[in-house]
Tab-separated table of C-alpha atoms in Angstrom:
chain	number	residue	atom	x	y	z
L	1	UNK	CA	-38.129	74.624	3.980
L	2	UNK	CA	-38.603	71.596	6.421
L	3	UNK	CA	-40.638	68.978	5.215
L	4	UNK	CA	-42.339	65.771	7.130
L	5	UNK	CA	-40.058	62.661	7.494
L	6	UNK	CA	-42.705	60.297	7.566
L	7	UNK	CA	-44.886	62.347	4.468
L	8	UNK	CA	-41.674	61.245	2.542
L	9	UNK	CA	-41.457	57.783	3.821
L	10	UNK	CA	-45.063	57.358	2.391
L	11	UNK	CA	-44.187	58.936	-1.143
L	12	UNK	CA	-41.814	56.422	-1.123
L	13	UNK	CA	-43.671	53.465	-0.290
L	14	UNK	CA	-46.320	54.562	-2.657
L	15	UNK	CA	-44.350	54.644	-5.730
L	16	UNK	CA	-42.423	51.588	-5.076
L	17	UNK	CA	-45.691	49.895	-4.062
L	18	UNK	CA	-47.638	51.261	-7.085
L	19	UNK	CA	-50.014	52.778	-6.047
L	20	UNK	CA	-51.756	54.623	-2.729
L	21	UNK	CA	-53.465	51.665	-1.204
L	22	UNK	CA	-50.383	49.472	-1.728
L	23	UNK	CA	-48.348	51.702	-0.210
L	24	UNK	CA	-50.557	52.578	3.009
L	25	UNK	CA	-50.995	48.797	3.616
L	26	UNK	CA	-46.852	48.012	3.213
L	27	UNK	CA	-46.761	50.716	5.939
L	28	UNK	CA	-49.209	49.668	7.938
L	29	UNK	CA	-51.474	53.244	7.309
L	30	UNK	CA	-54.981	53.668	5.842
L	31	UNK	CA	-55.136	54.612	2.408
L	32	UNK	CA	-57.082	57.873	3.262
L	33	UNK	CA	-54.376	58.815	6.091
L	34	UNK	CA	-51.436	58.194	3.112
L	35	UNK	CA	-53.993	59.990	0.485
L	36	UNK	CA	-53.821	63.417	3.115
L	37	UNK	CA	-49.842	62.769	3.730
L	38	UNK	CA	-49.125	63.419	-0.068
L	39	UNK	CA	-51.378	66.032	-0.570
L	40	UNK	CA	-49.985	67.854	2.407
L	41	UNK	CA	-46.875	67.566	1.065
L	42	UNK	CA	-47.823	68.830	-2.497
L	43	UNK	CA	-48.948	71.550	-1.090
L	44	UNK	CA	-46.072	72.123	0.781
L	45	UNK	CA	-43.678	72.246	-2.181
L	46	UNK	CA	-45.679	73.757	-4.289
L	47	UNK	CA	-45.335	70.944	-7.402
L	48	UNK	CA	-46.709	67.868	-7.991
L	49	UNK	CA	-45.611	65.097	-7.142
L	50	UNK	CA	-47.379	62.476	-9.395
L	51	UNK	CA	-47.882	62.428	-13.115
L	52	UNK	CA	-51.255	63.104	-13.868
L	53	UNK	CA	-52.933	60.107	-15.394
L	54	UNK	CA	-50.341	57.624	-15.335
L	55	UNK	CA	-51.024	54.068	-13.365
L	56	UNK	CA	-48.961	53.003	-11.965
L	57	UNK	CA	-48.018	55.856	-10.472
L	58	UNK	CA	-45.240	57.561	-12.054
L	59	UNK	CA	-43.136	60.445	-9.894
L	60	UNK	CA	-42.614	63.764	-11.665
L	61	UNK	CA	-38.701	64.674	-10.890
L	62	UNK	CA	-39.496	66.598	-8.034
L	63	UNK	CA	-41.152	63.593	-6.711
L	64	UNK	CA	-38.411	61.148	-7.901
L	65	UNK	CA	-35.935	63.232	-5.853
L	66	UNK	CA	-38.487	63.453	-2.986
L	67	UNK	CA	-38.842	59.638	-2.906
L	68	UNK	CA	-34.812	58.869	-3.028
L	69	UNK	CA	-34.800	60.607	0.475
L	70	UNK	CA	-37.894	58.881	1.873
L	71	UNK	CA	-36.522	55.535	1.025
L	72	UNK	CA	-33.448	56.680	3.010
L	73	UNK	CA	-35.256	57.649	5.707
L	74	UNK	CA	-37.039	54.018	5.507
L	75	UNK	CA	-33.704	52.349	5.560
L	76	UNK	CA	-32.312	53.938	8.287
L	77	UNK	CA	-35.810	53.391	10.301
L	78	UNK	CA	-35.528	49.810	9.646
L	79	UNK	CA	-31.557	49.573	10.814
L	80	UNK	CA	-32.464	51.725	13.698
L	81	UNK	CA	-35.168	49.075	14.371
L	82	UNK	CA	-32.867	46.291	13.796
L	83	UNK	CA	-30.263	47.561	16.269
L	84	UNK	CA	-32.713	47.967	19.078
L	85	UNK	CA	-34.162	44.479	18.597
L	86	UNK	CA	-30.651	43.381	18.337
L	87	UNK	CA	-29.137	45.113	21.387
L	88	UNK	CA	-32.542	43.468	23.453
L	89	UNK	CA	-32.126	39.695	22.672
L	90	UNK	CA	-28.249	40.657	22.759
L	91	UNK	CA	-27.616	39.630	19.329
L	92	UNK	CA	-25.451	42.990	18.874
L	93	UNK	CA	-23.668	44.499	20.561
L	94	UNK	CA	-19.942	44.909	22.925
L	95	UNK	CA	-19.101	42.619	25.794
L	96	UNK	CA	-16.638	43.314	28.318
L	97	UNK	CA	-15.164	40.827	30.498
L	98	UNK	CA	-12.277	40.301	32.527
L	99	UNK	CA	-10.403	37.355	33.730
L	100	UNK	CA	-7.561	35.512	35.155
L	101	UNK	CA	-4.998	34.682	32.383
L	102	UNK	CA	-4.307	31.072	32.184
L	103	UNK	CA	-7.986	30.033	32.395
L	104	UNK	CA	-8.764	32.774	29.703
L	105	UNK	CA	-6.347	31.209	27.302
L	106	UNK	CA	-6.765	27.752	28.153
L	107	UNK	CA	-10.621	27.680	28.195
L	108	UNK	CA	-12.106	30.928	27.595
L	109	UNK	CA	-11.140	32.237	24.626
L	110	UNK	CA	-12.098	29.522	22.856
L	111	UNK	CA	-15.349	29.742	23.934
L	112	UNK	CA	-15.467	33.325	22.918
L	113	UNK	CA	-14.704	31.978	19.290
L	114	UNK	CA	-17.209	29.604	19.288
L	115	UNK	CA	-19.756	32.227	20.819
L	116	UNK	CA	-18.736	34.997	18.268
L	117	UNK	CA	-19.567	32.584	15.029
L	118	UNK	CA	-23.396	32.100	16.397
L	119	UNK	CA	-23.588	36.112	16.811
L	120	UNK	CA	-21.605	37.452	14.065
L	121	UNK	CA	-22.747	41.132	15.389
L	122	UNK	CA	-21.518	40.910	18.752
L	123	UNK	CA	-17.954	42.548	19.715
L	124	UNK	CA	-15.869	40.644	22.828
L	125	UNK	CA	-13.146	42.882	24.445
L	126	UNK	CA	-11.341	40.944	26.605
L	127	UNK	CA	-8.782	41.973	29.331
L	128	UNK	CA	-6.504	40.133	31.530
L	129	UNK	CA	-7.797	40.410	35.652
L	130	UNK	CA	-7.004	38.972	38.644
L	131	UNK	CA	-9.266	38.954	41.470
L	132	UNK	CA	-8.992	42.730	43.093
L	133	UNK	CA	-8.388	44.004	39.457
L	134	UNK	CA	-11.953	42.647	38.593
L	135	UNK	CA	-13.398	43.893	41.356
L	136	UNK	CA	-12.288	47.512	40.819
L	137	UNK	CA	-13.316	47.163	37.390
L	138	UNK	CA	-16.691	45.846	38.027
L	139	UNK	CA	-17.141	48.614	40.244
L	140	UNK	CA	-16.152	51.265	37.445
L	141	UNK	CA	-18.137	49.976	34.908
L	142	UNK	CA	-14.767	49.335	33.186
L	143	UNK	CA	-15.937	45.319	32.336
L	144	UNK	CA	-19.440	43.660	32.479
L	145	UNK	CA	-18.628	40.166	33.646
L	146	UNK	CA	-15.610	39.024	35.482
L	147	UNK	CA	-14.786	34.962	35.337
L	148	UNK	CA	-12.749	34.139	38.097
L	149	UNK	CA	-11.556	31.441	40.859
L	150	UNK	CA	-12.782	32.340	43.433
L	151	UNK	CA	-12.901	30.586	47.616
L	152	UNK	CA	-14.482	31.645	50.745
L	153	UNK	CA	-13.746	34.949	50.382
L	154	UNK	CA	-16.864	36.783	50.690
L	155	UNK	CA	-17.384	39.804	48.472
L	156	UNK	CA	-20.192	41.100	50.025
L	157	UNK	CA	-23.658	41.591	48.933
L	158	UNK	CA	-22.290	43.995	45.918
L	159	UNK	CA	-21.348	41.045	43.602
L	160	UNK	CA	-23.348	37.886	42.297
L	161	UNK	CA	-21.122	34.961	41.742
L	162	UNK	CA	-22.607	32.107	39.626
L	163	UNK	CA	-20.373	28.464	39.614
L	164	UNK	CA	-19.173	27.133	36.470
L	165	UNK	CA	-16.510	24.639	37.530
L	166	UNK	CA	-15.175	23.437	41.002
L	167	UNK	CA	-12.068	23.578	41.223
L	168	UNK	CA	-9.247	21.129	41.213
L	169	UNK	CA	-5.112	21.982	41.229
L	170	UNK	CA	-2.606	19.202	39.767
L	171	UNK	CA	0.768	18.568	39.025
L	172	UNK	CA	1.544	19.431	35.712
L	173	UNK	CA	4.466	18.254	33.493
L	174	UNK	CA	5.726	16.636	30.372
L	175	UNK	CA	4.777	13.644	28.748
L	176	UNK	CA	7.992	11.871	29.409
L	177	UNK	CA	8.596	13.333	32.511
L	178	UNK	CA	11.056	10.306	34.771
L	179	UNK	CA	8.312	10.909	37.633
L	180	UNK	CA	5.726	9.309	35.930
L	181	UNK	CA	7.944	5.937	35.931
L	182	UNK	CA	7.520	5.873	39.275
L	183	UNK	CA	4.676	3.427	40.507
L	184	UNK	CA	4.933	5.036	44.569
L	185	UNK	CA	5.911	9.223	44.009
L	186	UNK	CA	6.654	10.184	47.741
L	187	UNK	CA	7.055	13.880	48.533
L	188	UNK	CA	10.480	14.058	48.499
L	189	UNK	CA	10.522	13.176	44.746
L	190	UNK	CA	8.692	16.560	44.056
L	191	UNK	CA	11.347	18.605	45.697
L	192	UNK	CA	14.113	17.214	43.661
L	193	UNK	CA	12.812	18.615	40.034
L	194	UNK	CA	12.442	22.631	39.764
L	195	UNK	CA	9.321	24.133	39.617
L	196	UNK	CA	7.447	26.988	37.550
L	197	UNK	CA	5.797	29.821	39.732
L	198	UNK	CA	3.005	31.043	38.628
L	199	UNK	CA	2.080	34.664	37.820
L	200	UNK	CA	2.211	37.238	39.996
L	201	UNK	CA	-1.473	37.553	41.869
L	202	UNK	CA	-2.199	34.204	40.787
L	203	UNK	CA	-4.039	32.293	43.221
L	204	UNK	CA	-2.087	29.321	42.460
L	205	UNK	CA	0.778	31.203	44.445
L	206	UNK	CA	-0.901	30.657	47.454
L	207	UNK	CA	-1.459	27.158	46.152
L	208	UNK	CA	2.041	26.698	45.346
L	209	UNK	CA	2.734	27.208	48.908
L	210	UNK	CA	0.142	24.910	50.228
L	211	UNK	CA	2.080	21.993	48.735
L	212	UNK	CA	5.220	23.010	49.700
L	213	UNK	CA	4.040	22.554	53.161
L	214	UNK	CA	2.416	19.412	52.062
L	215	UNK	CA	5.598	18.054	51.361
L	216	UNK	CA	7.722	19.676	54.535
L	217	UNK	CA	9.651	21.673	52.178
L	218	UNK	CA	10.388	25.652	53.106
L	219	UNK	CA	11.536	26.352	49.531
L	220	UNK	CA	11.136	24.976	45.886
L	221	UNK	CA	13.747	25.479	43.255
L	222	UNK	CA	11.827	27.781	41.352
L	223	UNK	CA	13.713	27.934	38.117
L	224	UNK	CA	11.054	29.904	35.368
L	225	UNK	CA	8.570	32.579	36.617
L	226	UNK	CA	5.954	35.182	35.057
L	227	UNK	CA	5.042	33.279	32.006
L	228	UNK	CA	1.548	33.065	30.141
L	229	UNK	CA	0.075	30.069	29.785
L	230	UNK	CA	1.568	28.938	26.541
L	231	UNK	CA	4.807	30.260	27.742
L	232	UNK	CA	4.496	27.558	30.842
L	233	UNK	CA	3.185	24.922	28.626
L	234	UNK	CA	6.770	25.132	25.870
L	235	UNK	CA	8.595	25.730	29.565
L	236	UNK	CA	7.254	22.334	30.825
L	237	UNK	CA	7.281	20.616	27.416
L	238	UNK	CA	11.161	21.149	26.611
L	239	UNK	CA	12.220	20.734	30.515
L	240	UNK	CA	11.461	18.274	33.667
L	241	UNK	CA	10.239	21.148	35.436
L	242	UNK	CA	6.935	20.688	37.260
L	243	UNK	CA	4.114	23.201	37.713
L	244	UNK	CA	0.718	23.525	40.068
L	245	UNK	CA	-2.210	24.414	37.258
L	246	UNK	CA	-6.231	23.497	37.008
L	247	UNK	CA	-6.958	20.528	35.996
L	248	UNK	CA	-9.618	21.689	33.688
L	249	UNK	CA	-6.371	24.176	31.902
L	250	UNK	CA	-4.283	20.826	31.747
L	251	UNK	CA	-7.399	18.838	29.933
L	252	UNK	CA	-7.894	21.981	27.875
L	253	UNK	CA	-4.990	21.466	26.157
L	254	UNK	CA	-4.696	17.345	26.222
L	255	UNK	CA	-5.031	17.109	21.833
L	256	UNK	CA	-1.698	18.898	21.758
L	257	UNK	CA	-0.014	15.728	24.124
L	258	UNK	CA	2.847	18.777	25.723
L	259	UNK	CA	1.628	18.520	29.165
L	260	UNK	CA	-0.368	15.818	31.060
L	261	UNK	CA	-0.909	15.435	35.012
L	262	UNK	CA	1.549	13.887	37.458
L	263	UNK	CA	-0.661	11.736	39.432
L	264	UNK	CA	0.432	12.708	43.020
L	265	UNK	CA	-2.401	14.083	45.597
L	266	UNK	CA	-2.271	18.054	46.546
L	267	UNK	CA	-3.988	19.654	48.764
L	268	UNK	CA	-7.170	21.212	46.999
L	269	UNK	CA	-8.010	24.996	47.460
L	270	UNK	CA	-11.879	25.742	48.618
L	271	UNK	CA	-12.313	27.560	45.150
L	272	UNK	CA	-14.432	27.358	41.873
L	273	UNK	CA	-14.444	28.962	38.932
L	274	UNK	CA	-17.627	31.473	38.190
L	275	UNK	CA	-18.972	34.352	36.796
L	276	UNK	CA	-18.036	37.258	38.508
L	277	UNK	CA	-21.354	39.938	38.419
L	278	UNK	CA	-21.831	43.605	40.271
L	279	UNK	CA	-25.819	43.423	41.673
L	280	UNK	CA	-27.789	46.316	40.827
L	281	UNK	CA	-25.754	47.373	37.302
L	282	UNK	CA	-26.868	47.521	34.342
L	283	UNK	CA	-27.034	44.183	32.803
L	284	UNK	CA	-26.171	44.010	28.970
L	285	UNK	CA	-27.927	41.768	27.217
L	286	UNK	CA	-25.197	40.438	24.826
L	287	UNK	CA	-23.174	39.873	28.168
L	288	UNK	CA	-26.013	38.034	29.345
L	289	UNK	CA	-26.212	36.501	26.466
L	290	UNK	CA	-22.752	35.423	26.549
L	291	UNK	CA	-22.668	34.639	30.317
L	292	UNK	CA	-25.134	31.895	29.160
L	293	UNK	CA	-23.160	30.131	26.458
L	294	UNK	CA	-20.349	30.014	29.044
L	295	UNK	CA	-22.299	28.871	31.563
L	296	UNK	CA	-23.366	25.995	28.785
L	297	UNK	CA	-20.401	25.063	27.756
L	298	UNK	CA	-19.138	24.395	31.309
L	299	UNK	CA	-22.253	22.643	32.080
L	300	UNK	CA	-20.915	19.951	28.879
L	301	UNK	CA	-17.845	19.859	29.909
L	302	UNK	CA	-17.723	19.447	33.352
L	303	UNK	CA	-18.684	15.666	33.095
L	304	UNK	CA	-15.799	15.146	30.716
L	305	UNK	CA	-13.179	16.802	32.584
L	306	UNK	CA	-14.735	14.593	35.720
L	307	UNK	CA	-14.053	11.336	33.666
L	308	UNK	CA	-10.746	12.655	32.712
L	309	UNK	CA	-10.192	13.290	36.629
L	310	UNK	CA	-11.154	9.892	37.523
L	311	UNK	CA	-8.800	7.957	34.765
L	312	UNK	CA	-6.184	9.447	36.598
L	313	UNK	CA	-4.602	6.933	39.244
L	314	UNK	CA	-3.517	9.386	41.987
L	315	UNK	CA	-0.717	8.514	43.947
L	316	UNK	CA	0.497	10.148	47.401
């Protein structure tokens, strides 16, 4: 026997309400509509449904067990309702994004924390990318957002890119580092400490070899490689090795006083960091929503990282 959902939402409501009217109006029905629901469904079963003569309306067991599955049916209408709403202003929901390694540690993941405390009901799944990886993932639909460095290299009218940070290389090292005694660092002085290269991929490889021709050199004594970030930072921290990074990553982790900028001029890369989008996909809208608090937070912290930058008495 199949019976009406929504005549058993209505026995429901009228028995927890009280009464017919009480019900109809909790549902948003007339009371004559609700009235013709449960006297469809009486007939339908065969029983009654109501106690004759009771008020307030008392179910008869039939109707008890009838009512247990309507409010079921209610609950799951409301969560279903919930859900949708949710998914719309992107308070629920999974967001997918990809990006380069040492500004995900450094910067993004913390902002992923702080984004996943104001919507508890969002999911972030996060992957590691460089440039042509995000690409090819945007492309699949593997990732919705990409946040990436990214120069004059034009994508093509496929992908959006939205700036969040120009960029800006330095000199990282220890603390204590000897350099940073020096009141005049020449070039020469670089090229007489080892170095860290950075991942594979990186873009500070090709960045790495803009200084080196900065400084006339053909080689750098390249003594630790293929480290994450916090690998790099204990590297740096226990060693006088020196290491090209983003300023912002450096000032991202200046609390923790294991790595601070060598002020000595590099050549700057034509690159910022953005949001890396495909045009005409479908846009989530907890991704959105999430593009947005990134996009925020940047738009704080730029001017802090810019008076950070400008303390800074660069050398050549």
């Amino acid at each position: 026997m199949k019976l009406n959902e929504r005549h058993l939402m209505q026995l429901a409501a009228v028995l927890d309400a009280g009464g017919v009217s009480e019900g109809a109006a909790m549902l948003g029905l007339t009371q004559p509509a609700v009235s013709r629901s449960l006297a469809s469904l009486e007939a339908r079963v065969g029983e009654p449904l109501f106690v004759k003569g009771r008020r307030p309306l008392q179910a008869t067991p039939l109707g008890a067990q009838l009512a247990a599955q309507g409010r079921t049916i209610i609950t799951a209408s409301r969560k279903a309702s919930d859900a949708v709403q949710g998914f719309m202003k992107g308070t629920k929901g999974l967001v997918r994004v990809g990006g380069v390694p040492f500004f995900m540690d450094a910067m993004i993941s913390r902002m992923i924390g702080e984004f996943l405390n104001l919507e508890p009901e969002v999911t972030v799944q996060q992957s590691y990318m460089n440039l042509p990886e995000l690409v090819g993932a945007l492309e699949g639909n593997q990732i919705d957002l990409g946040i990436v460095p990214i120069g004059v290299l034009d994508l093509g009218p496929s992908f959006e890119f939205t700036e969040i940070l120009p960029g800006r290389n330095i000199v990282a090292c220890r603390p204590g580092h000897p350099l940073l005694r020096n009141r005049r660092l020449r070039a020469h002085d670089l090229s007489r400490y080892p170095w860290v290269a950075p991942l594979p991929g990186s873009p500070l490889m090709s960045d790495l070899q803009m200084i080196l021709m900065s400084i006339g050199m053909s080689d750098l004594n390249i003594r630790y490689s293929g480290g994450s970030l916090m690998s790099v930072i204990n590297f740096l921290a226990e060693t006088d090795a020196l290491a090209v990074l983003p300023f912002s990553v450096v000032f991202a982790q200046r609390k923790e006083n294991r790595v601070t900028v060598l002020p000595y001029e590099i050549p700057q890369p034509n690159r910022s960091l953005g949001i890396l989008r495909r045009v005409g996909a479908q846009r989530s809208p907890a991704a959105e929503r999430f593009a947005g608090h990134v996009t925020n937070a940047f738009e704080n912290l730029k001017h802090i990282i810019k008076r950070h930058e400008n303390a800074v008495v660069w050398g050549r």
